[in-house]
Coordinates of N, CA and C in Angstrom, one line a residue:
X17 N -120.4 45.2 138.5 CA -119.6 43.7 138.8 C -119.8 43.5 140.0
X18 N -119.9 42.1 140.6 CA -120.9 41.6 141.9 C -120.0 40.6 142.4
X19 N -119.2 41.5 143.7 CA -118.8 40.3 144.8 C -119.4 39.8 145.5
X20 N -119.0 38.7 146.1 CA -119.9 38.5 147.4 C -121.2 38.6 147.5
X21 N -121.7 38.8 146.7 CA -123.5 39.3 147.0 C -123.6 41.1 147.3
X22 N -122.5 41.3 146.8 CA -122.3 42.9 146.7 C -121.2 43.6 145.7
X23 N -122.2 44.7 145.6 CA -121.5 45.4 144.0 C -120.2 46.5 144.5
X24 N -119.5 45.9 143.3 CA -117.8 46.3 143.8 C -117.7 47.6 142.7
X25 N -118.2 47.6 141.5 CA -117.6 48.4 140.7 C -118.6 48.7 140.3
X26 N -119.2 49.7 138.7 CA -120.0 50.1 137.8 C -119.5 51.3 137.1
X27 N -120.1 51.0 135.5 CA -119.4 51.8 134.8 C -120.7 52.3 134.2
X28 N -121.1 53.5 133.5 CA -122.6 53.9 133.1 C -123.7 55.0 133.7
X29 N -123.6 54.3 135.2 CA -124.1 54.9 136.3 C -123.6 55.6 137.5
X30 N -124.4 56.0 138.3 CA -123.2 57.0 139.6 C -123.6 55.3 140.7
X31 N -122.6 54.8 141.1 CA -123.0 54.1 142.4 C -124.1 54.1 143.2
X32 N -124.8 54.7 143.5 CA -125.7 55.3 144.9 C -126.8 54.7 143.5
X33 N -127.0 54.7 142.3 CA -128.1 54.1 141.9 C -128.3 53.1 141.0
X34 N -127.7 52.3 141.6 CA -127.4 51.2 141.2 C -128.3 49.9 142.1
X35 N -129.8 49.2 141.2 CA -130.9 48.7 141.8 C -129.9 47.2 142.2
X36 N -129.6 47.3 143.4 CA -128.8 46.5 143.9 C -129.5 45.5 144.3
X37 N -131.4 45.3 144.4 CA -131.7 44.2 144.6 C -132.1 43.7 143.1
X38 N -132.9 44.1 142.2 CA -132.8 44.1 141.1 C -132.1 43.6 139.6
X39 N -130.4 43.8 140.4 CA -129.2 43.5 139.9 C -129.6 42.1 140.5
X40 N -129.4 41.3 141.6 CA -129.4 39.9 142.0 C -130.5 38.9 141.7
X41 N -131.6 40.0 140.8 CA -132.7 38.8 140.7 C -132.1 38.7 139.1
X42 N -131.3 39.5 138.4 CA -130.3 39.0 136.8 C -129.5 38.0 137.2
X43 N -128.8 38.2 138.6 CA -127.8 37.1 138.9 C -128.4 36.2 138.8
X44 N -130.0 35.7 139.7 CA -130.0 34.3 139.6 C -131.4 34.2 138.6
X45 N -131.1 34.9 137.6 CA -132.0 34.0 136.4 C -133.0 35.1 136.4
X46 N -133.6 35.4 137.0 CA -135.2 35.5 137.7 C -135.9 36.9 137.0
X47 N -134.6 37.7 136.1 CA -135.5 39.0 135.9 C -134.5 38.8 134.2
X48 N -134.6 39.3 133.3 CA -134.0 40.0 132.2 C -134.1 41.0 131.6
X49 N -134.7 41.9 132.4 CA -135.2 43.5 132.5 C -134.7 44.3 133.2
X50 N -134.0 45.7 133.4 CA -133.6 46.2 134.2 C -134.5 47.9 133.7
X51 N -135.0 48.3 135.2 CA -135.6 49.8 134.6 C -134.4 50.8 135.2
X52 N -134.0 51.4 135.1 CA -132.8 52.3 134.8 C -133.4 53.8 134.8
X53 N -133.4 54.7 135.3 CA -133.6 56.7 135.6 C -134.9 56.3 134.2
X54 N -135.7 55.3 134.2 CA -137.0 55.5 133.5 C -137.2 54.8 132.6
X55 N -136.1 54.0 131.9 CA -135.8 53.5 130.8 C -135.4 51.9 130.9
X56 N -136.2 51.2 130.1 CA -135.9 49.9 130.5 C -135.0 49.4 129.5
X57 N -134.1 48.4 130.4 CA -132.5 48.0 129.8 C -132.7 46.4 129.8
X58 N -132.0 45.9 128.5 CA -131.9 44.3 128.6 C -130.7 44.0 129.5
X59 N -130.9 42.8 130.0 CA -130.0 42.7 130.8 C -129.2 41.0 130.4
X60 N -128.4 40.8 130.8 CA -126.9 39.4 130.8 C -126.6 39.8 131.5
X61 N -125.6 38.3 132.1 CA -125.0 38.3 133.1 C -123.8 36.9 132.6
X62 N -123.2 36.7 133.3 CA -121.9 36.2 133.2 C -120.6 35.9 134.1
X63 N -121.1 34.9 134.8 CA -119.5 34.0 135.7 C -118.6 34.4 135.4
X64 N -118.0 34.5 136.6 CA -115.9 34.8 136.7 C -115.9 33.7 138.2
X65 N -115.8 32.9 137.9 CA -114.9 32.1 138.9 C -114.2 32.2 139.7
X66 N -113.5 31.5 141.0 CA -112.6 32.0 141.6 C -112.7 32.3 143.3
X67 N -111.8 33.5 144.2 CA -112.1 33.2 145.4 C -112.2 34.6 145.5
X68 N -113.2 35.7 145.7 CA -114.6 35.0 145.9 C -114.9 35.2 144.6
X69 N -116.0 34.3 144.5 CA -116.5 34.7 142.5 C -116.9 35.7 142.2
X70 N -117.9 36.2 141.0 CA -118.3 37.1 140.9 C -119.3 37.1 139.6
X71 N -120.0 38.3 139.6 CA -121.0 38.4 138.0 C -120.6 39.5 137.6
X72 N -120.7 39.3 136.2 CA -120.5 40.8 135.6 C -121.8 40.9 135.1
X73 N -122.8 42.1 135.3 CA -123.9 42.1 134.8 C -123.8 43.3 133.8
X74 N -124.2 43.2 132.3 CA -124.4 44.4 131.8 C -125.7 44.8 131.5
X75 N -126.2 46.3 131.2 CA -127.5 46.6 130.8 C -127.0 47.6 129.7
X76 N -128.1 47.2 128.2 CA -128.3 48.0 127.2 C -130.0 48.4 127.2
X77 N -129.6 49.8 126.4 CA -131.4 50.5 126.6 C -131.5 50.2 125.0
X78 N -132.6 49.7 124.4 CA -132.7 49.6 122.8 C -133.3 48.6 122.5
X79 N -132.1 47.7 122.8 CA -132.0 46.5 122.2 C -131.8 45.2 123.5
X80 N -132.7 43.8 122.9 CA -131.4 42.8 123.6 C -130.6 42.4 122.9
X81 N -129.4 41.7 123.9 CA -128.1 41.3 123.7 C -128.4 40.0 122.4
X82 N -127.5 39.7 121.6 CA -127.9 38.7 121.0 C -127.0 37.3 121.2
X83 N -127.2 36.3 120.3 CA -126.0 35.2 121.0 C -124.4 35.5 121.0
X84 N -124.6 35.9 119.4 CA -122.8 36.5 119.5 C -122.1 37.1 120.6
X85 N -123.2 38.6 121.2 CA -122.3 39.5 121.7 C -122.2 38.2 123.2
X86 N -123.1 37.5 124.2 CA -123.4 36.8 124.5 C -121.9 35.9 124.9
X87 N -121.9 35.1 124.2 CA -121.0 34.2 123.9 C -120.0 35.0 124.1
X88 N -119.6 36.8 123.7 CA -118.5 36.9 123.4 C -118.0 37.6 124.6
X89 N -119.1 37.9 125.5 CA -119.4 38.3 127.0 C -118.7 37.2 127.7
X90 N -119.4 36.2 127.2 CA -118.4 34.7 128.6 C -117.2 34.7 128.4
X91 N -117.1 34.6 126.4 CA -115.4 34.6 126.3 C -114.5 35.6 127.0
X92 N -114.6 36.8 127.2 CA -114.1 37.8 128.0 C -114.2 37.6 129.7
X93 N -115.5 37.4 130.1 CA -115.4 37.3 131.9 C -114.3 35.8 132.0
X94 N -114.0 35.3 130.8 CA -113.2 33.6 131.2 C -111.7 34.0 131.4
X95 N -112.1 34.7 130.6 CA -109.9 35.7 129.5 C -110.0 36.6 131.1
X96 N -110.4 36.9 132.1 CA -110.4 38.3 132.7 C -110.3 37.2 134.1
X97 N -111.2 36.0 134.2 CA -110.9 35.6 135.3 C -109.4 34.6 135.5
X98 N -109.2 34.4 134.0 CA -107.8 33.5 134.6 C -106.8 34.5 134.4
X99 N -107.1 36.3 134.1 CA -106.3 37.0 134.3 C -106.2 37.6 135.8
X100 N -107.2 37.7 136.3 CA -107.4 37.9 137.9 C -106.6 36.5 138.4
X101 N -106.9 35.1 138.6 CA -105.9 33.8 139.1 C -104.6 34.2 138.8
X102 N -104.1 35.2 138.1 CA -102.9 35.2 137.3 C -102.2 36.4 138.1
X103 N -102.9 37.3 138.4 CA -102.5 39.3 139.2 C -102.6 38.5 141.1
X104 N -103.5 36.9 141.1 CA -103.6 36.9 142.5 C -102.5 36.3 142.9
X105 N -101.8 35.2 141.7 CA -100.9 34.6 142.0 C -99.5 35.3 142.0
X106 N -99.3 36.3 141.3 CA -98.2 37.2 140.8 C -98.1 37.5 142.4
X107 N -99.4 38.6 143.4 CA -99.3 39.1 144.2 C -98.6 38.1 145.4
X108 N -99.3 37.0 145.6 CA -99.1 35.9 146.7 C -97.1 35.9 146.2
X109 N -96.9 35.3 144.9 CA -95.4 35.1 144.5 C -94.4 36.6 144.9
X110 N -94.7 37.5 144.8 CA -94.1 38.4 145.0 C -93.7 38.9 147.4
X111 N -95.0 38.6 147.9 CA -94.7 38.3 149.3 C -93.8 37.1 149.6
X112 N -93.6 35.8 148.5 CA -92.6 34.7 149.3 C -91.4 35.5 148.6
X113 N -91.3 36.1 147.4 CA -89.5 36.5 146.9 C -89.0 37.5 147.6
X114 N -89.7 37.8 148.7 CA -89.1 38.6 149.8 C -88.3 37.9 150.9
X115 N -89.2 36.6 151.1 CA -88.0 35.8 151.9 C -87.0 34.8 151.0
X116 N -87.6 34.4 149.9 CA -86.7 33.8 149.3 C -86.3 34.0 148.1
X117 N -84.9 34.2 147.1 CA -84.3 34.9 146.3 C -85.1 34.1 144.6
X118 N -85.2 32.6 144.9 CA -85.6 31.4 144.0 C -87.1 31.6 143.5
X119 N -87.9 32.4 144.2 CA -89.1 32.7 143.6 C -89.0 34.2 142.5
X120 N -88.2 34.2 142.6 CA -88.2 35.8 141.7 C -89.0 35.2 140.0
X121 N -87.6 33.7 139.5 CA -88.6 33.5 138.4 C -89.9 33.0 138.4
X122 N -89.8 32.3 139.3 CA -91.7 32.0 139.2 C -92.5 33.3 139.3
X123 N -92.1 34.3 139.5 CA -92.8 35.7 139.5 C -92.8 36.4 138.2
X124 N -91.8 36.2 137.4 CA -90.9 36.4 136.4 C -92.3 35.8 134.7
X125 N -92.5 34.3 135.6 CA -93.2 33.7 134.6 C -94.2 33.9 134.6
X126 N -95.2 34.1 135.8 CA -96.0 34.4 136.2 C -96.6 35.7 135.2
X127 N -95.6 37.3 135.1 CA -96.0 37.9 134.4 C -96.0 37.8 133.3
X128 N -95.6 37.4 132.8 CA -95.2 36.7 131.2 C -96.4 36.3 131.1
X129 N -96.9 35.3 132.1 CA -98.0 34.4 131.8 C -99.7 35.4 131.2
X130 N -99.2 36.9 132.6 CA -100.4 37.7 132.7 C -100.2 38.6 131.5
X131 N -99.1 38.9 130.3 CA -98.8 39.7 129.3 C -99.7 39.1 128.2
X132 N -99.6 37.5 128.5 CA -99.9 36.8 127.1 C -101.1 36.5 127.4
X133 N -102.2 36.5 128.7 CA -103.1 36.9 128.2 C -103.9 37.8 127.5
X134 N -103.3 38.3 128.8 CA -104.2 40.0 128.0 C -103.6 40.3 126.8
X135 N -102.5 40.0 125.5 CA -102.5 39.5 124.1 C -104.0 39.1 123.5
X136 N -104.5 38.0 124.2 CA -105.3 37.0 123.5 C -106.7 38.1 124.4
X137 N -107.1 38.7 125.6 CA -107.9 39.3 125.7 C -108.5 40.2 124.6
X138 N -107.1 41.2 124.4 CA -107.4 42.4 123.6 C -107.6 41.8 122.1
X139 N -107.5 40.6 121.6 CA -107.7 40.0 120.0 C -109.2 39.3 120.3
X140 N -109.1 38.8 121.4 CA -110.8 38.5 121.6 C -111.8 40.3 121.8
X141 N -111.4 41.2 122.5 CA -112.2 42.2 122.5 C -112.0 43.1 121.3
X142 N -111.4 42.9 120.4 CA -111.3 43.6 118.9 C -112.2 42.5 118.0
X143 N -112.9 41.4 118.5 CA -113.6 40.8 117.7 C -112.7 40.1 116.4
X144 N -111.0 39.6 117.0 CA -110.7 39.6 116.0 C -110.8 38.1 115.2
X145 N -110.5 37.6 113.8 CA -110.9 36.4 113.4 C -110.3 35.1 114.2
X146 N -111.0 34.0 114.7 CA -110.5 33.1 115.2 C -110.0 32.8 114.8
X147 N -108.8 32.5 113.8 CA -107.8 32.2 113.2 C -106.4 33.1 113.9
X148 N -106.7 33.7 113.9 CA -105.8 35.3 114.5 C -105.9 35.0 116.0
X149 N -106.7 34.5 116.5 CA -106.9 34.9 117.5 C -105.6 32.3 118.3
X150 N -106.4 32.2 117.7 CA -105.5 30.5 117.6 C -104.1 31.4 117.6
X151 N -103.4 32.2 116.4 CA -102.2 31.7 116.4 C -101.7 32.9 117.5
X152 N -102.5 34.0 118.1 CA -102.1 34.4 118.8 C -101.3 33.4 120.6
X153 N -102.4 32.5 120.5 CA -102.5 31.8 121.7 C -100.9 31.3 121.1
X154 N -101.0 30.0 120.3 CA -99.6 29.6 119.9 C -98.4 30.2 119.9
X155 N -98.7 31.5 119.5 CA -97.2 32.0 119.6 C -96.9 32.8 121.2
X156 N -98.2 33.1 121.9 CA -97.3 33.4 123.2 C -97.2 32.1 123.6
X157 N -98.2 31.1 123.8 CA -97.3 29.7 124.8 C -95.7 29.4 124.2
X158 N -95.7 29.4 122.3 CA -94.5 29.1 122.7 C -93.0 30.1 123.6
X159 N -93.3 31.4 123.1 CA -92.5 32.1 124.1 C -92.1 32.2 125.6
X160 N -93.8 31.8 125.9 CA -93.7 31.6 127.4 C -93.1 30.2 127.8
X161 N -93.5 29.3 127.9 CA -92.4 28.2 127.7 C -91.4 27.9 127.1
X162 N -91.1 28.6 126.6 CA -89.4 28.8 125.6 C -89.1 27.1 125.1
X163 N -90.2 27.1 124.0 CA -90.0 26.0 123.2 C -89.7 26.2 122.0
X164 N -89.5 24.6 121.5 CA -89.3 25.1 119.6 C -90.3 25.1 119.1
X165 N -91.6 24.7 119.0 CA -93.0 24.1 118.2 C -94.1 24.3 119.4
X166 N -95.1 25.4 118.7 CA -96.2 25.1 119.3 C -97.4 24.6 118.1
X167 N -98.3 24.3 118.8 CA -99.3 23.9 118.0 C -100.9 23.6 118.6
X168 N -101.9 24.0 117.7 CA -103.1 24.0 118.2 C -103.4 22.8 117.5
X169 N -104.3 22.0 117.7 CA -104.9 20.4 117.2 C -106.3 20.5 117.6
X170 N -107.1 20.6 116.2 CA -108.9 20.4 117.0 C -109.6 18.4 116.4
X171 N -110.4 18.3 116.7 CA -111.0 17.5 116.4 C -112.1 18.0 115.3
X172 N -111.8 17.2 114.5 CA -113.1 17.4 112.9 C -114.8 17.4 113.6
X173 N -115.1 18.5 113.1 CA -116.6 17.9 113.6 C -117.1 17.5 113.1
X174 N -116.8 17.1 111.7 CA -118.0 16.3 111.2 C -117.8 15.2 111.0
X175 N -116.0 15.1 111.6 CA -115.4 13.4 111.5 C -114.9 13.0 112.7
X176 N -115.7 12.9 114.2 CA -114.6 12.8 115.7 C -113.6 11.7 115.5
X177 N -113.5 11.3 115.0 CA -112.1 9.7 114.7 C -111.1 10.5 114.2
X178 N -111.1 12.2 113.6 CA -109.7 12.8 113.2 C -109.7 14.0 113.4
X179 N -108.2 14.8 113.1 CA -108.3 15.8 114.5 C -107.1 16.4 113.0
X180 N -107.1 17.9 112.8 CA -106.2 18.6 112.4 C -105.9 19.8 112.9
X181 N -104.3 20.1 112.6 CA -103.6 21.4 113.1 C -103.9 22.3 112.8
X182 N -104.9 23.4 114.0 CA -105.4 24.6 112.6 C -104.8 25.7 113.0
X183 N -103.6 25.6 113.7 CA -102.7 26.9 114.2 C -101.1 26.4 114.7
X184 N -100.4 26.7 114.5 CA -98.9 26.7 114.9 C -97.9 27.7 114.4
X185 N -96.8 26.9 115.7 CA -95.9 28.3 115.2 C -94.1 27.1 115.1
X186 N -93.5 27.6 114.9 CA -92.3 27.0 114.5 C -92.1 25.9 113.5
X187 N -92.7 25.2 113.2 CA -93.2 24.3 112.0 C -93.5 24.3 111.0
X188 N -92.6 24.0 109.4 CA -92.9 24.1 108.7 C -94.3 24.1 108.3
X189 N -94.8 25.2 107.1 CA -96.0 25.3 106.7 C -95.9 23.9 105.4
X190 N -95.1 23.4 104.8 CA -95.2 22.1 104.2 C -95.5 20.8 105.3
X191 N -94.9 21.0 106.4 CA -95.3 20.0 107.6 C -96.5 19.6 108.0
X192 N -96.7 20.8 108.3 CA -98.2 21.6 108.7 C -99.1 20.9 107.7
X193 N -98.9 20.8 106.9 CA -100.5 20.5 105.4 C -99.9 19.0 105.6
X194 N -99.1 18.0 105.9 CA -99.4 16.9 106.2 C -99.9 16.6 107.4
X195 N -100.4 17.2 108.3 CA -101.1 16.7 109.4 C -102.3 17.2 109.6
X196 N -102.9 17.3 108.3 CA -104.8 17.4 108.4 C -105.0 16.3 108.3
X197 N -106.6 16.1 109.1 CA -107.4 15.2 109.0 C -106.8 13.7 109.2
X198 N -105.7 13.7 110.3 CA -105.3 13.0 110.9 C -106.2 11.7 111.9
X199 N -106.1 10.5 111.4 CA -107.3 9.7 112.4 C -106.1 10.0 114.0
X200 N -107.0 10.6 115.1 CA -106.5 10.2 116.4 C -105.4 9.3 116.8
X201 N -105.8 8.0 116.2 CA -105.1 7.2 117.1 C -103.5 7.0 116.6
X202 N -103.3 8.0 115.0 CA -102.3 8.1 114.8 C -102.0 9.4 114.6
X203 N -102.4 10.1 115.5 CA -101.7 11.4 115.5 C -100.7 11.3 116.8
X204 N -99.6 11.0 117.1 CA -99.0 10.5 118.2 C -99.1 11.4 119.5
X205 N -98.8 12.5 119.7 CA -99.2 12.1 121.5 C -100.5 13.5 121.5
X206 N -100.2 14.3 120.5 CA -101.5 15.1 120.4 C -102.9 14.1 120.4
X207 N -102.9 13.2 119.5 CA -104.2 12.4 119.7 C -104.3 11.7 120.8
X208 N -103.0 11.4 121.3 CA -103.3 10.7 123.0 C -103.4 11.6 123.9
X209 N -103.6 12.6 123.4 CA -103.8 13.8 125.0 C -105.2 14.0 125.0
X210 N -106.0 14.1 123.4 CA -107.4 14.0 123.3 C -108.2 12.4 123.5
X211 N -107.6 11.5 123.2 CA -108.2 9.8 123.3 C -108.1 10.1 124.9
X212 N -107.1 10.3 125.8 CA -107.1 10.1 126.8 C -107.7 10.8 127.9
X213 N -107.8 12.2 127.7 CA -108.0 13.6 128.1 C -107.3 13.2 129.4
X214 N -106.1 13.8 128.3 CA -104.6 13.7 129.8 C -103.3 14.5 129.5
X215 N -102.9 14.9 130.4 CA -101.9 15.6 130.0 C -100.4 14.2 129.2
X216 N -100.1 14.5 128.0 CA -98.8 13.2 127.7 C -97.9 13.9 127.3
X217 N -96.7 12.8 127.5 CA -95.5 13.6 127.5 C -94.6 12.5 127.0
X218 N -93.6 12.7 126.0 CA -92.8 11.8 125.3 C -91.6 12.4 125.9
X219 N -90.7 11.9 126.6 CA -89.0 13.0 127.2 C -87.8 12.2 125.8
X220 N -88.3 11.0 124.9 CA -86.9 10.5 124.3 C -87.8 10.3 122.8
X221 N -88.3 11.7 122.4 CA -89.4 11.4 120.8 C -88.3 10.9 119.5
X222 N -87.3 10.9 119.7 CA -86.8 10.1 118.6 C -86.7 8.8 118.1
X223 N -86.5 8.4 119.8 CA -87.1 6.7 119.9 C -88.6 6.3 120.1
X224 N -88.8 7.1 120.1 CA -90.4 6.2 120.8 C -91.5 6.6 119.3
X225 N -91.6 4.9 119.9 CA -92.7 4.1 118.9 C -94.5 5.1 118.1
X226 N -94.5 6.0 118.7 CA -95.9 7.1 118.5 C -95.0 8.3 118.2
X227 N -93.7 8.4 117.6 CA -93.3 9.5 117.5 C -94.1 9.8 115.0
X228 N -93.9 11.2 115.2 CA -94.7 11.0 114.2 C -93.4 11.3 113.0
X229 N -93.3 10.8 111.7 CA -92.0 10.9 111.1 C -92.2 12.7 110.3
X230 N -93.5 13.2 110.4 CA -92.9 14.9 109.8 C -92.4 15.5 110.7
X231 N -93.1 14.9 111.9 CA -92.3 15.8 113.3 C -90.4 15.3 113.9
X232 N -90.8 14.2 113.8 CA -89.3 13.1 113.6 C -88.0 14.1 112.9
X233 N -88.6 14.6 111.6 CA -87.6 15.6 111.2 C -87.6 16.7 111.5
X234 N -88.1 17.2 112.3 CA -87.4 18.4 113.2 C -86.6 18.1 114.1
X235 N -86.3 16.5 114.7 CA -85.4 16.2 115.3 C -85.4 17.0 117.1
X236 N -86.9 16.8 117.5 CA -87.3 17.2 118.8 C -87.0 16.3 120.0
X237 N -86.3 16.9 121.1 CA -85.8 15.9 122.0 C -87.0 15.5 122.9
X238 N -88.3 16.3 123.3 CA -89.2 15.8 123.9 C -90.4 16.6 123.7
X239 N -92.0 15.7 124.2 CA -92.8 16.1 123.3 C -93.6 16.4 124.3
X240 N -94.6 17.3 124.2 CA -95.9 17.0 125.3 C -97.2 18.2 124.7
X241 N -98.2 17.5 125.2 CA -99.4 17.6 124.9 C -100.3 18.0 125.9
X242 N -101.3 18.6 126.0 CA -102.5 18.9 127.1 C -103.6 18.9 126.2
X243 N -105.0 18.4 126.9 CA -106.3 18.4 126.3 C -107.1 19.6 125.9
X244 N -107.4 20.1 125.0 CA -108.3 21.2 125.1 C -109.8 20.8 125.7
X245 N -110.5 22.1 126.2 CA -112.3 21.6 126.4 C -112.6 22.5 125.7
X246 N -113.9 22.3 126.0 CA -115.3 23.3 125.3 C -116.2 23.0 126.4
X247 N -116.5 23.9 126.8 CA -117.2 22.9 128.3 C -117.5 21.8 129.1
X248 N -116.4 21.4 129.2 CA -116.0 20.4 129.9 C -115.9 19.0 128.6
X249 N -115.5 19.6 127.7 CA -115.8 17.9 126.5 C -114.6 18.4 126.0
X250 N -113.5 17.2 125.7 CA -112.6 17.4 125.0 C -112.3 17.7 123.3
X251 N -112.3 18.7 122.7 CA -112.1 19.6 121.3 C -111.1 19.0 120.5
X252 N -109.5 18.9 121.4 CA -108.7 19.0 120.7 C -107.3 19.4 121.8
X253 N -105.9 19.6 121.2 CA -104.7 19.5 122.2 C -104.0 20.7 121.9
X254 N -102.9 20.9 123.0 CA -102.0 21.8 122.8 C -100.6 21.0 123.1

């Protein structure tokens, strides 16, 4: 693990044996192989954004990393990044909480956020099926925000004008079945969040012109949706 151009943590070799210069070349993209202990190791790297930014470098003797493993590494690095941000926020709020008791509520919420992120990280690390990871996200978000329902909706890759609810909690299965392959323009708050690429909120859902009948039957007071991105491109909504 590199931070501020220096190696801050190692596993698998002694800290004194870390070839800092060679690892720096791996990070910069000028090298994909490391010589360690007389053996050649395939090397790959993932970025951890933040302040300070970091690089997670992995080496393996015997065979190169597959595309699936590199994708998994990047996903784990992203979760680690979010977890570090949550920890930094928690530490900052702990200092403020000593000055103002009202900040304790925010501290508890951030702690819950960290716990939920950890659950998602574990699911990724175990290589759980994608639908199980999606279910973990929706269940975690429902508990974190203390809401009655939560769903993850994704754009249809074969028809980007339509979307489907692919993970949900707090919604009957028969209701979710009616919300598959819908035109985004007719998908209520979820569709607007995707089409506008912005947070969308309806505070009086019962009287809203974009309320969807299957969801109105749930007697929801208010609904909000946020766009979900993949590599900067909107692919769905929560």
